[in-house]
């Protein structure tokens, strides 16, 4: 886990630095990618240090306030990533479907506004559990999970209250099906636009450009949808913990590796930085 966390920190930090130092990477696509990298660093840092610390204790505990804080931060960052991936899909759609007007449509002001709306809307959705989840749970307040994950906390509520149902509905619909549906529609239009390109080389380049984003979307949404939209029982299941750890810990690392290893522009910038240091 330590190795995974270090790769996540180093890989995503490199992306952020390279986007800032290289003017060629100061485009809408890499602007949103740097947002995703910042998000992944925060997402991993919210849980991994806590897991490593608890791994050294026989009976790990967490205070009520800290548990709520961890849950809220995780929700906020997870929702932000859901919406941000939809925004990135829209950016790729404009770039391929309307390349001549791409820089006009996705100008700096639009990109900044989209990023601000993404983070702000996720924040508003994330504070709902603070108000909605009751202050007291039944049983012994034992969370059968690695972290204070929202699904694990909801299982401690004594009854299926309307508040719990409404909360699950809001989190489920507004952060998973709607953005995912938008992403599917965007990439469907992208595929149609790419197939209309006459040049085989241009088609291959277009598909390669979207390949990284599609990989991220598949991994993140696949695990998140399984966790949040499949029927949940009161008894915590081991597979819930494994899948939650996968999209919360492994996915940020895969994002960093995926974009640093598959993007030619990023690799070229990294080579330039290394050469400058050598001289």
PDB file of N, CA, C and O in Angstrom, residues 27 34 105 116 149 194 203:
ATOM      1  N   UNK A  27      -3.405  23.488 -22.127  1.00  0.00           N
ATOM      2  CA  UNK A  27      -4.600  23.388 -22.956  1.00  0.00           C
ATOM      3  C   UNK A  27      -5.765  22.956 -22.072  1.00  0.00           C
ATOM      4  O   UNK A  27      -5.556  22.511 -20.935  1.00  0.00           O
ATOM      5  N   UNK A  34      -4.948  18.234 -14.790  1.00  0.00           N
ATOM      6  CA  UNK A  34      -4.269  18.677 -13.574  1.00  0.00           C
ATOM      7  C   UNK A  34      -5.241  18.776 -12.408  1.00  0.00           C
ATOM      8  O   UNK A  34      -4.879  18.510 -11.258  1.00  0.00           O
ATOM      9  N   UNK A 105     -14.570  27.737 -28.146  1.00  0.00           N
ATOM     10  CA  UNK A 105     -15.598  27.204 -27.238  1.00  0.00           C
ATOM     11  C   UNK A 105     -15.006  26.924 -25.859  1.00  0.00           C
ATOM     12  O   UNK A 105     -15.558  27.318 -24.839  1.00  0.00           O
ATOM     13  N   UNK A 116     -14.872  25.383 -11.538  1.00  0.00           N
ATOM     14  CA  UNK A 116     -15.463  25.951 -10.325  1.00  0.00           C
ATOM     15  C   UNK A 116     -16.831  25.345 -10.054  1.00  0.00           C
ATOM     16  O   UNK A 116     -17.160  25.004  -8.907  1.00  0.00           O
ATOM     17  N   UNK A 149     -16.372   5.048   5.386  1.00  0.00           N
ATOM     18  CA  UNK A 149     -17.043   5.123   4.094  1.00  0.00           C
ATOM     19  C   UNK A 149     -18.550   5.239   4.321  1.00  0.00           C
ATOM     20  O   UNK A 149     -19.107   4.647   5.241  1.00  0.00           O
ATOM     21  N   UNK A 194     -15.280  10.342 -35.095  1.00  0.00           N
ATOM     22  CA  UNK A 194     -13.978   9.765 -35.468  1.00  0.00           C
ATOM     23  C   UNK A 194     -14.116   8.865 -36.688  1.00  0.00           C
ATOM     24  O   UNK A 194     -13.263   8.866 -37.588  1.00  0.00           O
ATOM     25  N   UNK A 203      -7.691   8.951 -37.521  1.00  0.00           N
ATOM     26  CA  UNK A 203      -8.650   8.190 -36.710  1.00  0.00           C
ATOM     27  C   UNK A 203      -7.948   7.511 -35.540  1.00  0.00           C
ATOM     28  O   UNK A 203      -8.445   7.515 -34.418  1.00  0.00           O
TER      29      UNK A 203
END
